Amino acid sequence: MSWDQRTALVTGGSRGIGRSIALKLAQQGIAVAVNYRGNTAAAQETQDLIRSHGGQCALYPADVSDADQAQSLVNTVVKDWGHLDILVNNAGITRDTLVLRMRMEDWDRVIATNLTGVFACTRAALRPMLKQRFGRIVTISSIAGLLGNAGQANYSAAKAGVIGLMRSVAREVASRQITANVVAPGIIDTEMAHQMTPEAYNQLLSQVPLGRAGRPEDVADAVWFLVQADYITGQTLVVDGGLVMD
Ligand SMILES: NC(=O)c1ccc[n+]([C@@H]2O[C@H](COP(=O)([O-])OP(=O)(O)OC[C@H]3O[C@@H](n4cnc5c(N)ncnc54)[C@H](OP(=O)(O)O)[C@@H]3O)[C@@H](O)[C@H]2O)c1
């Protein structure tokens, strides 16, 4: 099947990195289902952008932290498009504060969206992918999941968690030609990055060997690379201008 016969679901595709990923996939001819939680105006902008480039796109509001909504999101996409070939788990939130000040609801909210949401969407997408014996799953983690980050214990735990989750999924479904990989971005210029204090942002930026913040397109390029890759699974691709070098 050529890429212009494939379909993709991008969670959190209304803004930021998710918007760039949705556009990148649509530019390859892939029909893209854009999920978002509540920002319909931003989602509409993404749809307009994709259509202005000649791409196919439809909008699917759902809260991925709710397993029932995640399941019906995937069911609806499969019903509308006939199949689901690519899942990009991109939706994410932050609730930053130091551990001693972190309320259980800050912990729970971030784990529910950034870790449980990825599990719920992945589990739902696997059924159609297993049947068709093809699938590409790419999950957006963060360098916080590799290094940890002061003030982001909840976020770092979730972002480390998705790496273990994707490695397990990769092993479970490799025999059906389904791959599961991770992209771990560093500082990427979106609304989320600018929730950091300017001091924290500039301090982190000063440590980036390539000397600039990443663009959402830098992450989208890595996602597209992993979508095309037939023989790469269970891997984490770091897109951070050289901040983390293992
Ligand atoms: N920006 C960075 O520096 C950076 C670095 C490393 C990793 N990341 C990761 O990259 C991903 C995208 O980040 P971003 O910077 O593009 O964030 P962003 O600009 O804040 O956008 C977040 C997106 O996620 C959606 N979303 C949030 N909660 C959701 C939920 N429960 N259900 C469905 N959609 C939900 C939002 O939808 P609405 O528009 O409806 O709110 C929005 O589309 C996240 O996983 C983030 O952790 C970002």
PDB file of C-alpha atoms and ligand atoms in Angstrom:
ATOM      1  CA  MET A   1       0.000   0.000   0.000  1.00  0.00           C
ATOM      2  CA  SER A   2       1.416   3.443  -0.833  1.00  0.00           C
ATOM      3  CA  TRP A   3       1.442   6.229   1.766  1.00  0.00           C
ATOM      4  CA  ASP A   4      -1.450   8.033   0.087  1.00  0.00           C
ATOM      5  CA  GLN A   5      -3.647   5.050   0.949  1.00  0.00           C
ATOM      6  CA  ARG A   6      -2.656   5.119   4.630  1.00  0.00           C
ATOM      7  CA  THR A   7      -4.398   6.805   7.558  1.00  0.00           C
ATOM      8  CA  ALA A   8      -2.961   8.298  10.742  1.00  0.00           C
ATOM      9  CA  LEU A   9      -4.300   9.445  14.096  1.00  0.00           C
ATOM     10  CA  VAL A  10      -2.336  12.214  15.808  1.00  0.00           C
ATOM     11  CA  THR A  11      -3.390  12.877  19.400  1.00  0.00           C
ATOM     12  CA  GLY A  12      -3.044  16.480  20.530  1.00  0.00           C
ATOM     13  CA  GLY A  13      -2.822  17.596  16.919  1.00  0.00           C
ATOM     14  CA  SER A  14      -4.490  20.976  17.353  1.00  0.00           C
ATOM     15  CA  ARG A  15      -1.382  22.940  18.286  1.00  0.00           C
ATOM     16  CA  GLY A  16       2.389  22.889  18.677  1.00  0.00           C
ATOM     17  CA  ILE A  17       4.288  19.727  17.818  1.00  0.00           C
ATOM     18  CA  GLY A  18       1.137  17.718  17.048  1.00  0.00           C
ATOM     19  CA  ARG A  19       0.065  20.233  14.405  1.00  0.00           C
ATOM     20  CA  SER A  20       3.450  19.929  12.662  1.00  0.00           C
ATOM     21  CA  ILE A  21       3.304  16.132  12.771  1.00  0.00           C
ATOM     22  CA  ALA A  22      -0.218  16.147  11.317  1.00  0.00           C
ATOM     23  CA  LEU A  23       0.880  18.477   8.513  1.00  0.00           C
ATOM     24  CA  LYS A  24       4.029  16.460   7.772  1.00  0.00           C
ATOM     25  CA  LEU A  25       2.056  13.214   7.449  1.00  0.00           C
ATOM     26  CA  ALA A  26      -0.663  14.884   5.376  1.00  0.00           C
ATOM     27  CA  GLN A  27       2.008  16.221   3.004  1.00  0.00           C
ATOM     28  CA  GLN A  28       2.930  12.600   2.273  1.00  0.00           C
ATOM     29  CA  GLY A  29      -0.647  11.956   1.156  1.00  0.00           C
ATOM     30  CA  ILE A  30      -1.672  10.255   4.407  1.00  0.00           C
ATOM     31  CA  ALA A  31      -5.238  10.985   5.587  1.00  0.00           C
ATOM     32  CA  VAL A  32      -4.884  12.448   9.065  1.00  0.00           C
ATOM     33  CA  ALA A  33      -7.310  12.285  11.990  1.00  0.00           C
ATOM     34  CA  VAL A  34      -6.457  15.151  14.321  1.00  0.00           C
ATOM     35  CA  ASN A  35      -7.428  14.633  17.942  1.00  0.00           C
ATOM     36  CA  TYR A  36      -7.498  17.420  20.532  1.00  0.00           C
ATOM     37  CA  ARG A  37      -9.090  17.965  23.915  1.00  0.00           C
ATOM     38  CA  GLY A  38     -10.920  21.294  23.886  1.00  0.00           C
ATOM     39  CA  ASN A  39      -9.291  23.958  21.724  1.00  0.00           C
ATOM     40  CA  THR A  40     -11.559  23.751  18.687  1.00  0.00           C
ATOM     41  CA  ALA A  41     -10.315  27.036  17.196  1.00  0.00           C
ATOM     42  CA  ALA A  42      -6.723  25.766  17.139  1.00  0.00           C
ATOM     43  CA  ALA A  43      -7.820  22.387  15.751  1.00  0.00           C
ATOM     44  CA  GLN A  44      -9.740  24.160  13.008  1.00  0.00           C
ATOM     45  CA  GLU A  45      -6.573  26.117  12.130  1.00  0.00           C
ATOM     46  CA  THR A  46      -4.673  22.832  11.802  1.00  0.00           C
ATOM     47  CA  GLN A  47      -7.364  21.444   9.536  1.00  0.00           C
ATOM     48  CA  ASP A  48      -7.347  24.601   7.374  1.00  0.00           C
ATOM     49  CA  LEU A  49      -3.544  24.478   7.147  1.00  0.00           C
ATOM     50  CA  ILE A  50      -3.558  20.830   6.041  1.00  0.00           C
ATOM     51  CA  ARG A  51      -6.318  21.403   3.502  1.00  0.00           C
ATOM     52  CA  SER A  52      -4.538  24.496   2.129  1.00  0.00           C
ATOM     53  CA  HIS A  53      -1.601  22.151   1.375  1.00  0.00           C
ATOM     54  CA  GLY A  54      -3.966  19.763  -0.422  1.00  0.00           C
ATOM     55  CA  GLY A  55      -4.070  17.238   2.435  1.00  0.00           C
ATOM     56  CA  GLN A  56      -6.924  15.223   3.931  1.00  0.00           C
ATOM     57  CA  CYS A  57      -7.850  15.873   7.553  1.00  0.00           C
ATOM     58  CA  ALA A  58     -10.750  15.438   9.979  1.00  0.00           C
ATOM     59  CA  LEU A  59     -11.080  16.562  13.598  1.00  0.00           C
ATOM     60  CA  TYR A  60     -11.805  14.268  16.548  1.00  0.00           C
ATOM     61  CA  PRO A  61     -12.244  15.913  19.949  1.00  0.00           C
ATOM     62  CA  ALA A  62     -11.661  13.469  22.825  1.00  0.00           C
ATOM     63  CA  ASP A  63      -9.871  13.402  26.155  1.00  0.00           C
ATOM     64  CA  VAL A  64      -7.250  10.654  25.820  1.00  0.00           C
ATOM     65  CA  SER A  65      -6.823  10.433  29.596  1.00  0.00           C
ATOM     66  CA  ASP A  66     -10.250   8.778  29.684  1.00  0.00           C
ATOM     67  CA  ALA A  67      -9.826   5.181  28.449  1.00  0.00           C
ATOM     68  CA  ASP A  68     -13.433   4.989  27.168  1.00  0.00           C
ATOM     69  CA  GLN A  69     -12.981   8.178  25.129  1.00  0.00           C
ATOM     70  CA  ALA A  70      -9.648   6.894  23.795  1.00  0.00           C
ATOM     71  CA  GLN A  71     -11.302   3.657  22.701  1.00  0.00           C
ATOM     72  CA  SER A  72     -14.229   5.385  21.008  1.00  0.00           C
ATOM     73  CA  LEU A  73     -11.816   7.865  19.368  1.00  0.00           C
ATOM     74  CA  VAL A  74     -10.012   4.981  17.675  1.00  0.00           C
ATOM     75  CA  ASN A  75     -13.287   3.182  16.858  1.00  0.00           C
ATOM     76  CA  THR A  76     -14.659   6.330  15.196  1.00  0.00           C
ATOM     77  CA  VAL A  77     -11.497   6.903  13.157  1.00  0.00           C
ATOM     78  CA  VAL A  78     -11.540   3.283  11.949  1.00  0.00           C
ATOM     79  CA  LYS A  79     -15.260   3.553  11.123  1.00  0.00           C
ATOM     80  CA  ASP A  80     -14.747   6.837   9.209  1.00  0.00           C
ATOM     81  CA  TRP A  81     -11.559   5.967   7.312  1.00  0.00           C
ATOM     82  CA  GLY A  82     -11.868   2.171   7.086  1.00  0.00           C
ATOM     83  CA  HIS A  83      -8.495   1.431   8.720  1.00  0.00           C
ATOM     84  CA  LEU A  84      -5.846   2.932  10.989  1.00  0.00           C
ATOM     85  CA  ASP A  85      -2.203   2.499   9.999  1.00  0.00           C
ATOM     86  CA  ILE A  86      -0.291   5.067  12.052  1.00  0.00           C
ATOM     87  CA  LEU A  87      -0.814   6.239  15.624  1.00  0.00           C
ATOM     88  CA  VAL A  88       1.162   9.191  16.952  1.00  0.00           C
ATOM     89  CA  ASN A  89       0.737   9.543  20.719  1.00  0.00           C
ATOM     90  CA  ASN A  90       1.563  13.217  21.066  1.00  0.00           C
ATOM     91  CA  ALA A  91      -1.027  14.713  23.475  1.00  0.00           C
ATOM     92  CA  GLY A  92       0.624  15.860  26.672  1.00  0.00           C
ATOM     93  CA  ILE A  93       0.382  18.315  29.544  1.00  0.00           C
ATOM     94  CA  THR A  94       2.568  19.660  32.339  1.00  0.00           C
ATOM     95  CA  ARG A  95       1.732  20.497  35.962  1.00  0.00           C
ATOM     96  CA  ASP A  96       5.166  21.541  37.198  1.00  0.00           C
ATOM     97  CA  THR A  97       6.177  21.984  40.814  1.00  0.00           C
ATOM     98  CA  LEU A  98       8.718  20.553  43.245  1.00  0.00           C
ATOM     99  CA  VAL A  99       7.942  17.104  44.684  1.00  0.00           C
ATOM    100  CA  LEU A 100       7.299  18.421  48.201  1.00  0.00           C
ATOM    101  CA  ARG A 101       4.680  20.828  46.860  1.00  0.00           C
ATOM    102  CA  MET A 102       3.157  18.465  44.308  1.00  0.00           C
ATOM    103  CA  ARG A 103      -0.503  17.724  44.990  1.00  0.00           C
ATOM    104  CA  MET A 104      -1.849  14.273  44.187  1.00  0.00           C
ATOM    105  CA  GLU A 105      -4.071  15.836  41.541  1.00  0.00           C
ATOM    106  CA  ASP A 106      -0.992  17.323  39.784  1.00  0.00           C
ATOM    107  CA  TRP A 107       0.565  13.858  39.789  1.00  0.00           C
ATOM    108  CA  ASP A 108      -2.630  12.058  38.727  1.00  0.00           C
ATOM    109  CA  ARG A 109      -3.553  14.489  35.925  1.00  0.00           C
ATOM    110  CA  VAL A 110      -0.136  14.259  34.257  1.00  0.00           C
ATOM    111  CA  ILE A 111       0.114  10.469  34.609  1.00  0.00           C
ATOM    112  CA  ALA A 112      -3.457  10.070  33.311  1.00  0.00           C
ATOM    113  CA  THR A 113      -2.802  12.125  30.163  1.00  0.00           C
ATOM    114  CA  ASN A 114       0.854  11.443  29.387  1.00  0.00           C
ATOM    115  CA  LEU A 115       1.115   7.769  30.368  1.00  0.00           C
ATOM    116  CA  THR A 116      -2.331   6.175  30.768  1.00  0.00           C
ATOM    117  CA  GLY A 117      -3.586   8.074  27.696  1.00  0.00           C
ATOM    118  CA  VAL A 118      -0.763   6.596  25.626  1.00  0.00           C
ATOM    119  CA  PHE A 119      -1.581   3.118  26.912  1.00  0.00           C
ATOM    120  CA  ALA A 120      -5.307   3.540  26.177  1.00  0.00           C
ATOM    121  CA  CYS A 121      -4.813   4.855  22.629  1.00  0.00           C
ATOM    122  CA  THR A 122      -2.160   2.242  21.848  1.00  0.00           C
ATOM    123  CA  ARG A 123      -4.288  -0.630  23.143  1.00  0.00           C
ATOM    124  CA  ALA A 124      -7.249   0.590  21.094  1.00  0.00           C
ATOM    125  CA  ALA A 125      -5.179   1.030  17.914  1.00  0.00           C
ATOM    126  CA  LEU A 126      -3.494  -2.365  18.173  1.00  0.00           C
ATOM    127  CA  ARG A 127      -6.637  -4.361  17.395  1.00  0.00           C
ATOM    128  CA  PRO A 128      -7.120  -2.976  13.854  1.00  0.00           C
ATOM    129  CA  MET A 129      -3.350  -2.941  13.283  1.00  0.00           C
ATOM    130  CA  LEU A 130      -3.010  -6.603  14.304  1.00  0.00           C
ATOM    131  CA  LYS A 131      -5.828  -7.556  11.933  1.00  0.00           C
ATOM    132  CA  GLN A 132      -4.248  -5.775   8.986  1.00  0.00           C
ATOM    133  CA  ARG A 133      -0.741  -6.956   9.959  1.00  0.00           C
ATOM    134  CA  PHE A 134       0.709  -3.486   9.630  1.00  0.00           C
ATOM    135  CA  GLY A 135       1.096  -0.586  11.994  1.00  0.00           C
ATOM    136  CA  ARG A 136       3.346   2.258  13.049  1.00  0.00           C
ATOM    137  CA  ILE A 137       3.147   3.646  16.567  1.00  0.00           C
ATOM    138  CA  VAL A 138       5.265   6.656  17.517  1.00  0.00           C
ATOM    139  CA  THR A 139       5.021   8.158  20.992  1.00  0.00           C
ATOM    140  CA  ILE A 140       6.351  11.569  21.964  1.00  0.00           C
ATOM    141  CA  SER A 141       8.336  11.358  25.196  1.00  0.00           C
ATOM    142  CA  SER A 142      10.818  14.009  26.363  1.00  0.00           C
ATOM    143  CA  ILE A 143      14.429  14.302  27.469  1.00  0.00           C
ATOM    144  CA  ALA A 144      12.858  14.817  30.926  1.00  0.00           C
ATOM    145  CA  GLY A 145      12.025  11.099  30.762  1.00  0.00           C
ATOM    146  CA  LEU A 146      15.721  10.309  30.228  1.00  0.00           C
ATOM    147  CA  LEU A 147      17.409  12.823  32.550  1.00  0.00           C
ATOM    148  CA  GLY A 148      14.695  13.700  35.060  1.00  0.00           C
ATOM    149  CA  ASN A 149      14.004  17.375  35.687  1.00  0.00           C
ATOM    150  CA  ALA A 150      13.628  19.322  38.919  1.00  0.00           C
ATOM    151  CA  GLY A 151      10.008  20.465  39.153  1.00  0.00           C
ATOM    152  CA  GLN A 152       8.778  17.799  36.736  1.00  0.00           C
ATOM    153  CA  ALA A 153       8.660  14.541  38.732  1.00  0.00           C
ATOM    154  CA  ASN A 154       5.167  13.722  37.419  1.00  0.00           C
ATOM    155  CA  TYR A 155       6.032  14.611  33.815  1.00  0.00           C
ATOM    156  CA  SER A 156       9.432  12.842  33.902  1.00  0.00           C
ATOM    157  CA  ALA A 157       7.873   9.691  35.380  1.00  0.00           C
ATOM    158  CA  ALA A 158       5.221   9.606  32.652  1.00  0.00           C
ATOM    159  CA  LYS A 159       7.740  10.312  29.889  1.00  0.00           C
ATOM    160  CA  ALA A 160      10.085   7.576  31.176  1.00  0.00           C
ATOM    161  CA  GLY A 161       7.061   5.284  31.480  1.00  0.00           C
ATOM    162  CA  VAL A 162       6.124   5.572  27.809  1.00  0.00           C
ATOM    163  CA  ILE A 163       9.610   4.394  26.821  1.00  0.00           C
ATOM    164  CA  GLY A 164       9.118   1.128  28.744  1.00  0.00           C
ATOM    165  CA  LEU A 165       5.570   0.884  27.416  1.00  0.00           C
ATOM    166  CA  MET A 166       6.671   1.262  23.777  1.00  0.00           C
ATOM    167  CA  ARG A 167       9.507  -1.264  24.202  1.00  0.00           C
ATOM    168  CA  SER A 168       7.019  -3.805  25.592  1.00  0.00           C
ATOM    169  CA  VAL A 169       4.522  -3.136  22.806  1.00  0.00           C
ATOM    170  CA  ALA A 170       7.335  -3.393  20.245  1.00  0.00           C
ATOM    171  CA  ARG A 171       8.210  -6.866  21.505  1.00  0.00           C
ATOM    172  CA  GLU A 172       4.569  -8.008  21.668  1.00  0.00           C
ATOM    173  CA  VAL A 173       3.570  -7.064  18.127  1.00  0.00           C
ATOM    174  CA  ALA A 174       6.748  -7.150  16.029  1.00  0.00           C
ATOM    175  CA  SER A 175       5.726 -10.451  14.436  1.00  0.00           C
ATOM    176  CA  ARG A 176       2.734  -8.667  12.845  1.00  0.00           C
ATOM    177  CA  GLN A 177       4.891  -5.944  11.228  1.00  0.00           C
ATOM    178  CA  ILE A 178       3.828  -3.341  13.761  1.00  0.00           C
ATOM    179  CA  THR A 179       6.603  -1.089  15.060  1.00  0.00           C
ATOM    180  CA  ALA A 180       6.516   1.007  18.230  1.00  0.00           C
ATOM    181  CA  ASN A 181       9.084   3.759  18.723  1.00  0.00           C
ATOM    182  CA  VAL A 182       9.610   6.919  20.741  1.00  0.00           C
ATOM    183  CA  VAL A 183      10.756  10.430  19.888  1.00  0.00           C
ATOM    184  CA  ALA A 184      12.235  12.327  22.848  1.00  0.00           C
ATOM    185  CA  PRO A 185      12.372  16.063  22.115  1.00  0.00           C
ATOM    186  CA  GLY A 186      14.437  18.601  24.033  1.00  0.00           C
ATOM    187  CA  ILE A 187      13.278  22.241  24.149  1.00  0.00           C
ATOM    188  CA  ILE A 188      10.847  22.829  21.315  1.00  0.00           C
ATOM    189  CA  ASP A 189       9.324  26.252  20.716  1.00  0.00           C
ATOM    190  CA  THR A 190       5.635  25.758  21.591  1.00  0.00           C
ATOM    191  CA  GLU A 191       3.233  27.088  24.218  1.00  0.00           C
ATOM    192  CA  MET A 192       4.298  24.232  26.523  1.00  0.00           C
ATOM    193  CA  ALA A 193       7.984  25.209  26.496  1.00  0.00           C
ATOM    194  CA  HIS A 194       7.046  28.785  27.338  1.00  0.00           C
ATOM    195  CA  GLN A 195       5.248  27.659  30.490  1.00  0.00           C
ATOM    196  CA  MET A 196       8.764  27.404  31.992  1.00  0.00           C
ATOM    197  CA  THR A 197      10.050  30.562  33.684  1.00  0.00           C
ATOM    198  CA  PRO A 198      12.169  32.640  31.259  1.00  0.00           C
ATOM    199  CA  GLU A 199      15.181  31.961  33.544  1.00  0.00           C
ATOM    200  CA  ALA A 200      14.706  28.165  33.397  1.00  0.00           C
ATOM    201  CA  TYR A 201      14.094  28.319  29.623  1.00  0.00           C
ATOM    202  CA  ASN A 202      17.222  30.401  28.959  1.00  0.00           C
ATOM    203  CA  GLN A 203      19.337  28.311  31.310  1.00  0.00           C
ATOM    204  CA  LEU A 204      18.346  25.108  29.452  1.00  0.00           C
ATOM    205  CA  LEU A 205      18.777  26.762  26.060  1.00  0.00           C
ATOM    206  CA  SER A 206      22.317  27.849  26.954  1.00  0.00           C
ATOM    207  CA  GLN A 207      23.249  24.148  27.264  1.00  0.00           C
ATOM    208  CA  VAL A 208      22.068  23.190  23.750  1.00  0.00           C
ATOM    209  CA  PRO A 209      25.146  22.472  21.589  1.00  0.00           C
ATOM    210  CA  LEU A 210      23.334  23.445  18.384  1.00  0.00           C
ATOM    211  CA  GLY A 211      22.552  26.793  20.021  1.00  0.00           C
ATOM    212  CA  ARG A 212      18.819  27.096  19.394  1.00  0.00           C
ATOM    213  CA  ALA A 213      15.494  25.737  20.529  1.00  0.00           C
ATOM    214  CA  GLY A 214      13.975  23.059  18.311  1.00  0.00           C
ATOM    215  CA  ARG A 215      11.095  23.759  15.963  1.00  0.00           C
ATOM    216  CA  PRO A 216       7.989  21.566  15.907  1.00  0.00           C
ATOM    217  CA  GLU A 217       9.057  20.609  12.350  1.00  0.00           C
ATOM    218  CA  ASP A 218      12.284  19.088  13.746  1.00  0.00           C
ATOM    219  CA  VAL A 219      10.161  16.644  15.755  1.00  0.00           C
ATOM    220  CA  ALA A 220       7.773  16.016  12.856  1.00  0.00           C
ATOM    221  CA  ASP A 221      10.742  15.046  10.634  1.00  0.00           C
ATOM    222  CA  ALA A 222      11.834  12.437  13.210  1.00  0.00           C
ATOM    223  CA  VAL A 223       8.300  11.039  13.442  1.00  0.00           C
ATOM    224  CA  TRP A 224       8.065  10.723   9.666  1.00  0.00           C
ATOM    225  CA  PHE A 225      11.466   8.971   9.607  1.00  0.00           C
ATOM    226  CA  LEU A 226      10.216   6.378  12.122  1.00  0.00           C
ATOM    227  CA  VAL A 227       6.908   5.954  10.283  1.00  0.00           C
ATOM    228  CA  GLN A 228       8.833   5.054   7.119  1.00  0.00           C
ATOM    229  CA  ALA A 229      11.288   2.735   8.884  1.00  0.00           C
ATOM    230  CA  ASP A 230      10.529  -0.967   8.356  1.00  0.00           C
ATOM    231  CA  TYR A 231      13.348  -2.329  10.476  1.00  0.00           C
ATOM    232  CA  ILE A 232      13.458  -0.058  13.532  1.00  0.00           C
ATOM    233  CA  THR A 233      11.365  -0.847  16.603  1.00  0.00           C
ATOM    234  CA  GLY A 234      11.560  -0.296  20.360  1.00  0.00           C
ATOM    235  CA  GLN A 235      13.892   2.688  19.880  1.00  0.00           C
ATOM    236  CA  THR A 236      14.045   6.189  21.300  1.00  0.00           C
ATOM    237  CA  LEU A 237      15.186   8.924  18.937  1.00  0.00           C
ATOM    238  CA  VAL A 238      16.341  12.044  20.774  1.00  0.00           C
ATOM    239  CA  VAL A 239      15.665  15.365  18.993  1.00  0.00           C
ATOM    240  CA  ASP A 240      17.290  17.958  21.231  1.00  0.00           C
ATOM    241  CA  GLY A 241      20.080  19.804  19.424  1.00  0.00           C
ATOM    242  CA  GLY A 242      22.650  17.653  21.212  1.00  0.00           C
ATOM    243  CA  LEU A 243      21.599  18.311  24.826  1.00  0.00           C
ATOM    244  CA  VAL A 244      21.608  14.615  25.735  1.00  0.00           C
ATOM    245  CA  MET A 245      24.445  12.571  24.298  1.00  0.00           C
ATOM    246  CA  ASP A 246      24.614   8.971  25.479  1.00  0.00           C
TER     247      ASP A 246
HETATM  248  N1  LIG B   1       7.432  21.730  23.725  1.00  0.00           N
HETATM  249  C1  LIG B   1       8.444  21.086  24.242  1.00  0.00           C
HETATM  250  O1  LIG B   1       9.478  21.679  24.566  1.00  0.00           O
HETATM  251  C2  LIG B   1       8.380  19.598  24.446  1.00  0.00           C
HETATM  252  C3  LIG B   1       9.552  18.939  24.810  1.00  0.00           C
HETATM  253  C4  LIG B   1       9.525  17.566  24.984  1.00  0.00           C
HETATM  254  C5  LIG B   1       8.362  16.865  24.800  1.00  0.00           C
HETATM  255  N2  LIG B   1       7.224  17.523  24.456  1.00  0.00           N
HETATM  256  C6  LIG B   1       6.018  16.720  24.280  1.00  0.00           C
HETATM  257  O2  LIG B   1       5.500  16.912  22.975  1.00  0.00           O
HETATM  258  C7  LIG B   1       4.085  16.748  22.987  1.00  0.00           C
HETATM  259  C8  LIG B   1       3.421  17.982  22.389  1.00  0.00           C
HETATM  260  O3  LIG B   1       3.816  19.115  23.168  1.00  0.00           O
HETATM  261  P1  LIG B   1       3.555  20.626  22.692  1.00  0.00           P
HETATM  262  O4  LIG B   1       4.692  21.402  23.176  1.00  0.00           O
HETATM  263  O5  LIG B   1       3.146  20.664  21.278  1.00  0.00           O
HETATM  264  O6  LIG B   1       2.286  20.956  23.638  1.00  0.00           O
HETATM  265  P2  LIG B   1       1.112  22.029  23.477  1.00  0.00           P
HETATM  266  O7  LIG B   1       1.494  23.083  22.515  1.00  0.00           O
HETATM  267  O8  LIG B   1       0.738  22.403  24.873  1.00  0.00           O
HETATM  268  O9  LIG B   1      -0.084  21.149  22.830  1.00  0.00           O
HETATM  269  C9  LIG B   1      -0.623  20.094  23.555  1.00  0.00           C
HETATM  270  C10 LIG B   1      -1.621  19.337  22.701  1.00  0.00           C
HETATM  271  O10 LIG B   1      -2.102  18.210  23.449  1.00  0.00           O
HETATM  272  C11 LIG B   1      -3.533  18.262  23.482  1.00  0.00           C
HETATM  273  N3  LIG B   1      -4.023  17.639  24.719  1.00  0.00           N
HETATM  274  C12 LIG B   1      -3.684  17.926  25.999  1.00  0.00           C
HETATM  275  N4  LIG B   1      -4.341  17.123  26.847  1.00  0.00           N
HETATM  276  C13 LIG B   1      -5.112  16.311  26.092  1.00  0.00           C
HETATM  277  C14 LIG B   1      -6.024  15.259  26.365  1.00  0.00           C
HETATM  278  N5  LIG B   1      -6.276  14.881  27.634  1.00  0.00           N
HETATM  279  N6  LIG B   1      -6.653  14.635  25.342  1.00  0.00           N
HETATM  280  C15 LIG B   1      -6.406  15.005  24.052  1.00  0.00           C
HETATM  281  N7  LIG B   1      -5.547  15.987  23.725  1.00  0.00           N
HETATM  282  C16 LIG B   1      -4.904  16.630  24.726  1.00  0.00           C
HETATM  283  C17 LIG B   1      -3.880  19.729  23.361  1.00  0.00           C
HETATM  284  O11 LIG B   1      -5.233  19.878  22.918  1.00  0.00           O
HETATM  285  P3  LIG B   1      -6.040  21.286  23.094  1.00  0.00           P
HETATM  286  O12 LIG B   1      -5.469  22.215  22.044  1.00  0.00           O
HETATM  287  O13 LIG B   1      -7.457  20.942  22.832  1.00  0.00           O
HETATM  288  O14 LIG B   1      -5.757  21.758  24.491  1.00  0.00           O
HETATM  289  C18 LIG B   1      -2.834  20.151  22.318  1.00  0.00           C
HETATM  290  O15 LIG B   1      -3.240  19.755  21.038  1.00  0.00           O
HETATM  291  C19 LIG B   1       3.701  16.500  24.447  1.00  0.00           C
HETATM  292  O16 LIG B   1       3.585  15.112  24.691  1.00  0.00           O
HETATM  293  C20 LIG B   1       4.886  17.075  25.204  1.00  0.00           C
HETATM  294  O17 LIG B   1       5.016  16.491  26.472  1.00  0.00           O
HETATM  295  C21 LIG B   1       7.199  18.872  24.266  1.00  0.00           C
END
